[in-house]
């Protein structure tokens, strides 16, 4: 066999082996005070802190880069940029949102089959300005949570509706380990299944840009 062929093929096989068998570690913490996300793979780490609006990159536990995500406030007034959520659009496009949630949860369940879940805890208060919409969202999330019960610790998910409050409240902590290649495959598959055009249009209409 040609030695040059071996020299070229060996690094490719090592790279493929690394991608297929290496593990990726993900940790997410989200509540009223803390919103942190970390991802580690082959000694490389990404840490994102929504609370302080900072992102950091690590290489073998050594910080190599840190940046602030907080954008400077522009004092240029533009008509209508209120940033308020248009819940009427949310109600009108509930089919798109429910379909998206079902696809996301189904992909999450499929990933759990090849994932070692080291910790999972979710407490979610379902609330919207419209009590009818709160009931619909709560019903949909409750039915989806039942499909996750075989893969989660007992009592890991707690959902409850609040017809008096207007905004949801989440307390989530999750740590998992999975194969990098499998996580990449599930992500690509989920992206292809999502109603991308309808979802983008809905999200663009969801926030009031001008009045």
mmCIF file of N, CA, C and O in Angstrom, residues 22-103:
data_model
loop_
_atom_site.group_PDB
_atom_site.id
_atom_site.type_symbol
_atom_site.label_atom_id
_atom_site.label_comp_id
_atom_site.label_asym_id
_atom_site.label_seq_id
_atom_site.Cartn_x
_atom_site.Cartn_y
_atom_site.Cartn_z
ATOM 1 N N UNK A 22 -16.419 10.906 20.545
ATOM 2 C CA UNK A 22 -16.219 11.901 21.604
ATOM 3 C C UNK A 22 -17.557 12.357 22.175
ATOM 4 O O UNK A 22 -18.589 12.318 21.495
ATOM 5 N N UNK A 23 -17.524 12.779 23.424
ATOM 6 C CA UNK A 23 -18.731 13.235 24.109
ATOM 7 C C UNK A 23 -18.740 14.760 24.199
ATOM 8 O O UNK A 23 -17.702 15.398 24.266
ATOM 9 N N UNK A 24 -19.942 15.283 24.203
ATOM 10 C CA UNK A 24 -20.141 16.704 24.409
ATOM 11 C C UNK A 24 -20.962 16.871 25.688
ATOM 12 O O UNK A 24 -21.941 16.155 25.919
ATOM 13 N N UNK A 25 -20.539 17.789 26.543
ATOM 14 C CA UNK A 25 -21.174 18.011 27.836
ATOM 15 C C UNK A 25 -21.900 19.360 27.808
ATOM 16 O O UNK A 25 -21.316 20.379 27.439
ATOM 17 N N UNK A 26 -23.150 19.340 28.210
ATOM 18 C CA UNK A 26 -23.982 20.544 28.183
ATOM 19 C C UNK A 26 -24.600 20.756 29.564
ATOM 20 O O UNK A 26 -25.088 19.803 30.183
ATOM 21 N N UNK A 27 -24.548 21.986 30.027
ATOM 22 C CA UNK A 27 -25.178 22.333 31.302
ATOM 23 C C UNK A 27 -25.936 23.648 31.137
ATOM 24 O O UNK A 27 -25.414 24.614 30.569
ATOM 25 N N UNK A 28 -27.168 23.659 31.618
ATOM 26 C CA UNK A 28 -28.024 24.847 31.508
ATOM 27 C C UNK A 28 -28.712 25.095 32.832
ATOM 28 O O UNK A 28 -29.304 24.185 33.426
ATOM 29 N N UNK A 29 -28.624 26.334 33.289
ATOM 30 C CA UNK A 29 -29.323 26.773 34.501
ATOM 31 C C UNK A 29 -30.121 28.020 34.163
ATOM 32 O O UNK A 29 -29.566 28.991 33.649
ATOM 33 N N UNK A 30 -31.411 27.991 34.463
ATOM 34 C CA UNK A 30 -32.275 29.123 34.112
ATOM 35 C C UNK A 30 -33.344 29.307 35.173
ATOM 36 O O UNK A 30 -34.134 28.406 35.454
ATOM 37 N N UNK A 31 -33.332 30.494 35.796
ATOM 38 C CA UNK A 31 -34.374 30.881 36.737
ATOM 39 C C UNK A 31 -34.467 32.396 36.744
ATOM 40 O O UNK A 31 -33.937 33.056 35.854
ATOM 41 N N UNK A 32 -35.148 32.954 37.750
ATOM 42 C CA UNK A 32 -35.350 34.405 37.787
ATOM 43 C C UNK A 32 -34.046 35.181 37.947
ATOM 44 O O UNK A 32 -33.919 36.310 37.474
ATOM 45 N N UNK A 33 -33.050 34.585 38.608
ATOM 46 C CA UNK A 33 -31.813 35.303 38.903
ATOM 47 C C UNK A 33 -30.642 34.868 38.032
ATOM 48 O O UNK A 33 -29.740 35.654 37.770
ATOM 49 N N UNK A 34 -30.627 33.623 37.608
ATOM 50 C CA UNK A 34 -29.475 33.074 36.900
ATOM 51 C C UNK A 34 -29.891 32.472 35.572
ATOM 52 O O UNK A 34 -30.869 31.733 35.500
ATOM 53 N N UNK A 35 -29.117 32.795 34.541
ATOM 54 C CA UNK A 35 -29.315 32.196 33.219
ATOM 55 C C UNK A 35 -27.941 31.902 32.634
ATOM 56 O O UNK A 35 -27.293 32.784 32.072
ATOM 57 N N UNK A 36 -27.508 30.660 32.775
ATOM 58 C CA UNK A 36 -26.179 30.286 32.340
ATOM 59 C C UNK A 36 -26.228 29.042 31.465
ATOM 60 O O UNK A 36 -27.045 28.149 31.690
ATOM 61 N N UNK A 37 -25.338 29.021 30.495
ATOM 62 C CA UNK A 37 -25.231 27.882 29.582
ATOM 63 C C UNK A 37 -23.747 27.584 29.350
ATOM 64 O O UNK A 37 -22.941 28.498 29.153
ATOM 65 N N UNK A 38 -23.400 26.314 29.405
ATOM 66 C CA UNK A 38 -22.017 25.924 29.140
ATOM 67 C C UNK A 38 -21.995 24.692 28.249
ATOM 68 O O UNK A 38 -22.867 23.824 28.343
ATOM 69 N N UNK A 39 -20.994 24.630 27.385
ATOM 70 C CA UNK A 39 -20.813 23.522 26.457
ATOM 71 C C UNK A 39 -19.334 23.187 26.407
ATOM 72 O O UNK A 39 -18.498 24.063 26.197
ATOM 73 N N UNK A 40 -19.014 21.905 26.626
ATOM 74 C CA UNK A 40 -17.632 21.456 26.637
ATOM 75 C C UNK A 40 -17.457 20.275 25.690
ATOM 76 O O UNK A 40 -18.262 19.332 25.704
ATOM 77 N N UNK A 41 -16.382 20.348 24.901
ATOM 78 C CA UNK A 41 -16.093 19.281 23.949
ATOM 79 C C UNK A 41 -14.602 19.253 23.648
ATOM 80 O O UNK A 41 -14.040 20.252 23.198
ATOM 81 N N UNK A 42 -13.967 18.125 23.953
ATOM 82 C CA UNK A 42 -12.555 17.922 23.662
ATOM 83 C C UNK A 42 -11.668 19.045 24.223
ATOM 84 O O UNK A 42 -10.774 19.553 23.553
ATOM 85 N N UNK A 43 -11.947 19.430 25.463
ATOM 86 C CA UNK A 43 -11.131 20.446 26.106
ATOM 87 C C UNK A 43 -11.507 21.875 25.764
ATOM 88 O O UNK A 43 -10.962 22.806 26.350
ATOM 89 N N UNK A 44 -12.433 22.050 24.829
ATOM 90 C CA UNK A 44 -12.895 23.387 24.456
ATOM 91 C C UNK A 44 -14.216 23.679 25.169
ATOM 92 O O UNK A 44 -15.080 22.809 25.254
ATOM 93 N N UNK A 45 -14.356 24.877 25.672
ATOM 94 C CA UNK A 45 -15.560 25.230 26.405
ATOM 95 C C UNK A 45 -16.103 26.591 26.034
ATOM 96 O O UNK A 45 -15.343 27.520 25.749
ATOM 97 N N UNK A 46 -17.426 26.680 26.013
ATOM 98 C CA UNK A 46 -18.120 27.939 25.785
ATOM 99 C C UNK A 46 -19.047 28.171 26.970
ATOM 100 O O UNK A 46 -19.843 27.294 27.326
ATOM 101 N N UNK A 47 -18.929 29.338 27.584
ATOM 102 C CA UNK A 47 -19.754 29.691 28.741
ATOM 103 C C UNK A 47 -20.498 30.988 28.439
ATOM 104 O O UNK A 47 -19.879 32.005 28.144
ATOM 105 N N UNK A 48 -21.803 30.911 28.532
ATOM 106 C CA UNK A 48 -22.651 32.059 28.239
ATOM 107 C C UNK A 48 -23.471 32.401 29.470
ATOM 108 O O UNK A 48 -24.174 31.545 30.012
ATOM 109 N N UNK A 49 -23.365 33.640 29.905
ATOM 110 C CA UNK A 49 -24.096 34.118 31.078
ATOM 111 C C UNK A 49 -25.040 35.222 30.627
ATOM 112 O O UNK A 49 -24.615 36.344 30.363
ATOM 113 N N UNK A 50 -26.334 34.878 30.529
ATOM 114 C CA UNK A 50 -27.329 35.871 30.098
ATOM 115 C C UNK A 50 -27.509 36.968 31.145
ATOM 116 O O UNK A 50 -27.846 38.090 30.815
ATOM 117 N N UNK A 51 -27.310 36.619 32.414
ATOM 118 C CA UNK A 51 -27.532 37.594 33.486
ATOM 119 C C UNK A 51 -26.575 38.775 33.362
ATOM 120 O O UNK A 51 -26.971 39.930 33.502
ATOM 121 N N UNK A 52 -25.314 38.484 33.106
ATOM 122 C CA UNK A 52 -24.315 39.539 32.963
ATOM 123 C C UNK A 52 -24.015 39.866 31.513
ATOM 124 O O UNK A 52 -23.169 40.722 31.239
ATOM 125 N N UNK A 53 -24.684 39.161 30.593
ATOM 126 C CA UNK A 53 -24.489 39.402 29.157
ATOM 127 C C UNK A 53 -23.026 39.227 28.749
ATOM 128 O O UNK A 53 -22.450 40.050 28.044
ATOM 129 N N UNK A 54 -22.421 38.095 29.202
ATOM 130 C CA UNK A 54 -21.032 37.825 28.867
ATOM 131 C C UNK A 54 -20.882 36.423 28.298
ATOM 132 O O UNK A 54 -21.588 35.503 28.700
ATOM 133 N N UNK A 55 -19.956 36.279 27.360
ATOM 134 C CA UNK A 55 -19.633 34.989 26.779
ATOM 135 C C UNK A 55 -18.126 34.789 26.882
ATOM 136 O O UNK A 55 -17.342 35.716 26.649
ATOM 137 N N UNK A 56 -17.724 33.584 27.278
ATOM 138 C CA UNK A 56 -16.304 33.282 27.470
ATOM 139 C C UNK A 56 -15.960 31.983 26.762
ATOM 140 O O UNK A 56 -16.786 31.065 26.677
ATOM 141 N N UNK A 57 -14.725 31.920 26.275
ATOM 142 C CA UNK A 57 -14.229 30.728 25.597
ATOM 143 C C UNK A 57 -13.021 30.207 26.362
ATOM 144 O O UNK A 57 -12.106 30.970 26.711
ATOM 145 N N UNK A 58 -13.017 28.896 26.600
ATOM 146 C CA UNK A 58 -11.950 28.261 27.361
ATOM 147 C C UNK A 58 -11.295 27.157 26.538
ATOM 148 O O UNK A 58 -11.947 26.504 25.717
ATOM 149 N N UNK A 59 -10.014 26.975 26.779
ATOM 150 C CA UNK A 59 -9.260 25.878 26.182
ATOM 151 C C UNK A 59 -8.486 25.198 27.295
ATOM 152 O O UNK A 59 -7.565 25.766 27.860
ATOM 153 N N UNK A 60 -8.922 23.966 27.644
ATOM 154 C CA UNK A 60 -8.336 23.221 28.742
ATOM 155 C C UNK A 60 -8.341 24.060 30.024
ATOM 156 O O UNK A 60 -7.312 24.244 30.694
ATOM 157 N N UNK A 61 -9.539 24.581 30.355
ATOM 158 C CA UNK A 61 -9.789 25.368 31.572
ATOM 159 C C UNK A 61 -9.027 26.692 31.623
ATOM 160 O O UNK A 61 -8.951 27.324 32.677
ATOM 161 N N UNK A 62 -8.475 27.094 30.504
ATOM 162 C CA UNK A 62 -7.769 28.376 30.440
ATOM 163 C C UNK A 62 -8.587 29.341 29.582
ATOM 164 O O UNK A 62 -8.860 29.061 28.415
ATOM 165 N N UNK A 63 -9.001 30.455 30.191
ATOM 166 C CA UNK A 63 -9.801 31.432 29.465
ATOM 167 C C UNK A 63 -8.947 32.095 28.387
ATOM 168 O O UNK A 63 -7.899 32.667 28.668
ATOM 169 N N UNK A 64 -9.425 31.997 27.143
ATOM 170 C CA UNK A 64 -8.680 32.595 26.032
ATOM 171 C C UNK A 64 -9.400 33.805 25.447
ATOM 172 O O UNK A 64 -8.779 34.619 24.758
ATOM 173 N N UNK A 65 -10.688 33.934 25.741
ATOM 174 C CA UNK A 65 -11.434 35.067 25.196
ATOM 175 C C UNK A 65 -12.683 35.301 26.016
ATOM 176 O O UNK A 65 -13.362 34.348 26.431
ATOM 177 N N UNK A 66 -12.991 36.565 26.257
ATOM 178 C CA UNK A 66 -14.198 36.940 26.975
ATOM 179 C C UNK A 66 -14.745 38.217 26.352
ATOM 180 O O UNK A 66 -13.983 39.142 26.055
ATOM 181 N N UNK A 67 -16.040 38.237 26.151
ATOM 182 C CA UNK A 67 -16.645 39.386 25.492
ATOM 183 C C UNK A 67 -18.009 39.680 26.111
ATOM 184 O O UNK A 67 -18.677 38.795 26.649
ATOM 185 N N UNK A 68 -18.410 40.938 26.024
ATOM 186 C CA UNK A 68 -19.705 41.371 26.537
ATOM 187 C C UNK A 68 -20.719 41.391 25.404
ATOM 188 O O UNK A 68 -20.422 41.849 24.299
ATOM 189 N N UNK A 69 -21.908 40.866 25.682
ATOM 190 C CA UNK A 69 -22.968 40.851 24.691
ATOM 191 C C UNK A 69 -23.897 42.042 24.834
ATOM 192 O O UNK A 69 -24.805 42.221 24.018
ATOM 193 N N UNK A 70 -23.665 42.834 25.852
ATOM 194 C CA UNK A 70 -24.545 43.970 26.107
ATOM 195 C C UNK A 70 -24.278 45.085 25.097
ATOM 196 O O UNK A 70 -23.173 45.617 25.011
ATOM 197 N N UNK A 71 -25.270 45.358 24.317
ATOM 198 C CA UNK A 71 -25.131 46.404 23.311
ATOM 199 C C UNK A 71 -25.368 47.775 23.943
ATOM 200 O O UNK A 71 -26.183 47.932 24.835
ATOM 201 N N UNK A 72 -24.629 48.731 23.467
ATOM 202 C CA UNK A 72 -24.824 50.088 23.951
ATOM 203 C C UNK A 72 -26.185 50.600 23.529
ATOM 204 O O UNK A 72 -26.607 50.435 22.399
ATOM 205 N N UNK A 73 -26.846 51.216 24.466
ATOM 206 C CA UNK A 73 -28.177 51.718 24.175
ATOM 207 C C UNK A 73 -28.117 52.908 23.228
ATOM 208 O O UNK A 73 -27.404 53.876 23.487
ATOM 209 N N UNK A 74 -28.861 52.790 22.190
ATOM 210 C CA UNK A 74 -28.930 53.898 21.226
ATOM 211 C C UNK A 74 -30.056 54.826 21.630
ATOM 212 O O UNK A 74 -31.170 54.396 21.916
ATOM 213 N N UNK A 75 -29.760 56.097 21.664
ATOM 214 C CA UNK A 75 -30.734 57.078 22.110
ATOM 215 C C UNK A 75 -31.476 57.724 20.943
ATOM 216 O O UNK A 75 -32.039 58.801 21.071
ATOM 217 N N UNK A 76 -31.438 57.040 19.823
ATOM 218 C CA UNK A 76 -32.181 57.514 18.662
ATOM 219 C C UNK A 76 -33.584 56.952 18.747
ATOM 220 O O UNK A 76 -33.779 55.748 18.730
ATOM 221 N N UNK A 77 -34.553 57.822 18.844
ATOM 222 C CA UNK A 77 -35.931 57.395 18.970
ATOM 223 C C UNK A 77 -36.499 57.030 17.612
ATOM 224 O O UNK A 77 -36.385 57.789 16.651
ATOM 225 N N UNK A 78 -37.100 55.862 17.582
ATOM 226 C CA UNK A 78 -37.764 55.415 16.360
ATOM 227 C C UNK A 78 -39.216 55.114 16.725
ATOM 228 O O UNK A 78 -39.492 54.507 17.750
ATOM 229 N N UNK A 79 -40.085 55.512 15.857
ATOM 230 C CA UNK A 79 -41.516 55.373 16.146
ATOM 231 C C UNK A 79 -41.867 53.917 16.337
ATOM 232 O O UNK A 79 -41.577 53.076 15.510
ATOM 233 N N UNK A 80 -42.504 53.647 17.457
ATOM 234 C CA UNK A 80 -43.099 52.351 17.679
ATOM 235 C C UNK A 80 -42.210 51.276 18.234
ATOM 236 O O UNK A 80 -42.660 50.162 18.384
ATOM 237 N N UNK A 81 -40.964 51.465 18.545
ATOM 238 C CA UNK A 81 -40.129 50.384 19.036
ATOM 239 C C UNK A 81 -40.368 50.220 20.534
ATOM 240 O O UNK A 81 -39.582 50.685 21.350
ATOM 241 N N UNK A 82 -41.465 49.551 20.835
ATOM 242 C CA UNK A 82 -41.846 49.349 22.226
ATOM 243 C C UNK A 82 -41.294 48.066 22.801
ATOM 244 O O UNK A 82 -41.146 47.934 23.994
ATOM 245 N N UNK A 83 -41.005 47.071 21.925
ATOM 246 C CA UNK A 83 -40.479 45.795 22.387
ATOM 247 C C UNK A 83 -41.513 44.938 23.093
ATOM 248 O O UNK A 83 -41.175 43.933 23.695
ATOM 249 N N UNK A 84 -42.785 45.304 23.043
ATOM 250 C CA UNK A 84 -43.837 44.537 23.691
ATOM 251 C C UNK A 84 -44.252 43.361 22.813
ATOM 252 O O UNK A 84 -44.224 43.428 21.599
ATOM 253 N N UNK A 85 -44.632 42.294 23.481
ATOM 254 C CA UNK A 85 -45.061 41.112 22.756
ATOM 255 C C UNK A 85 -46.509 41.271 22.316
ATOM 256 O O UNK A 85 -47.379 41.632 23.112
ATOM 257 N N UNK A 86 -46.782 40.999 21.059
ATOM 258 C CA UNK A 86 -48.135 41.073 20.530
ATOM 259 C C UNK A 86 -48.806 39.716 20.731
ATOM 260 O O UNK A 86 -48.656 38.796 19.927
ATOM 261 N N UNK A 87 -49.559 39.583 21.832
ATOM 262 C CA UNK A 87 -50.159 38.295 22.160
ATOM 263 C C UNK A 87 -51.315 37.945 21.234
ATOM 264 O O UNK A 87 -51.724 36.786 21.175
ATOM 265 N N UNK A 88 -51.840 38.903 20.523
ATOM 266 C CA UNK A 88 -52.881 38.603 19.536
ATOM 267 C C UNK A 88 -52.300 37.738 18.425
ATOM 268 O O UNK A 88 -52.917 36.763 17.976
ATOM 269 N N UNK A 89 -51.079 38.099 17.972
ATOM 270 C CA UNK A 89 -50.390 37.295 16.963
ATOM 271 C C UNK A 89 -50.095 35.905 17.512
ATOM 272 O O UNK A 89 -50.218 34.896 16.802
ATOM 273 N N UNK A 90 -49.714 35.845 18.786
ATOM 274 C CA UNK A 90 -49.430 34.561 19.415
ATOM 275 C C UNK A 90 -50.644 33.651 19.395
ATOM 276 O O UNK A 90 -50.544 32.440 19.143
ATOM 277 N N UNK A 91 -51.822 34.231 19.626
ATOM 278 C CA UNK A 91 -53.066 33.456 19.599
ATOM 279 C C UNK A 91 -53.428 33.042 18.173
ATOM 280 O O UNK A 91 -53.839 31.906 17.929
ATOM 281 N N UNK A 92 -53.258 33.947 17.227
ATOM 282 C CA UNK A 92 -53.607 33.643 15.842
ATOM 283 C C UNK A 92 -52.703 32.584 15.237
ATOM 284 O O UNK A 92 -53.141 31.801 14.391
ATOM 285 N N UNK A 93 -51.454 32.545 15.658
ATOM 286 C CA UNK A 93 -50.483 31.606 15.101
ATOM 287 C C UNK A 93 -50.183 30.450 16.055
ATOM 288 O O UNK A 93 -49.118 29.851 16.016
ATOM 289 N N UNK A 94 -51.159 30.104 16.896
ATOM 290 C CA UNK A 94 -50.916 29.056 17.886
ATOM 291 C C UNK A 94 -50.639 27.704 17.245
ATOM 292 O O UNK A 94 -49.909 26.874 17.807
ATOM 293 N N UNK A 95 -51.193 27.440 16.040
ATOM 294 C CA UNK A 95 -50.943 26.166 15.375
ATOM 295 C C UNK A 95 -49.465 26.009 15.032
ATOM 296 O O UNK A 95 -48.883 24.934 15.205
ATOM 297 N N UNK A 96 -48.860 27.098 14.536
ATOM 298 C CA UNK A 96 -47.432 27.059 14.182
ATOM 299 C C UNK A 96 -46.579 26.837 15.426
ATOM 300 O O UNK A 96 -45.637 26.040 15.422
ATOM 301 N N UNK A 97 -46.929 27.528 16.508
ATOM 302 C CA UNK A 97 -46.148 27.417 17.737
ATOM 303 C C UNK A 97 -46.292 26.032 18.358
ATOM 304 O O UNK A 97 -45.308 25.463 18.843
ATOM 305 N N UNK A 98 -47.504 25.479 18.345
ATOM 306 C CA UNK A 98 -47.721 24.137 18.896
ATOM 307 C C UNK A 98 -46.969 23.097 18.068
ATOM 308 O O UNK A 98 -46.344 22.177 18.619
ATOM 309 N N UNK A 99 -47.002 23.236 16.741
ATOM 310 C CA UNK A 99 -46.267 22.314 15.877
ATOM 311 C C UNK A 99 -44.769 22.386 16.146
ATOM 312 O O UNK A 99 -44.078 21.358 16.206
ATOM 313 N N UNK A 100 -44.265 23.599 16.335
ATOM 314 C CA UNK A 100 -42.842 23.774 16.630
ATOM 315 C C UNK A 100 -42.472 23.131 17.961
ATOM 316 O O UNK A 100 -41.440 22.465 18.077
ATOM 317 N N UNK A 101 -43.321 23.318 18.979
ATOM 318 C CA UNK A 101 -43.065 22.713 20.279
ATOM 319 C C UNK A 101 -43.074 21.196 20.203
ATOM 320 O O UNK A 101 -42.239 20.522 20.822
ATOM 321 N N UNK A 102 -43.995 20.623 19.424
ATOM 322 C CA UNK A 102 -44.067 19.172 19.291
ATOM 323 C C UNK A 102 -42.816 18.617 18.631
ATOM 324 O O UNK A 102 -42.270 17.596 19.048
ATOM 325 N N UNK A 103 -42.348 19.297 17.579
ATOM 326 C CA UNK A 103 -41.137 18.848 16.889
ATOM 327 C C UNK A 103 -39.931 18.946 17.817
ATOM 328 O O UNK A 103 -39.092 18.035 17.875
#
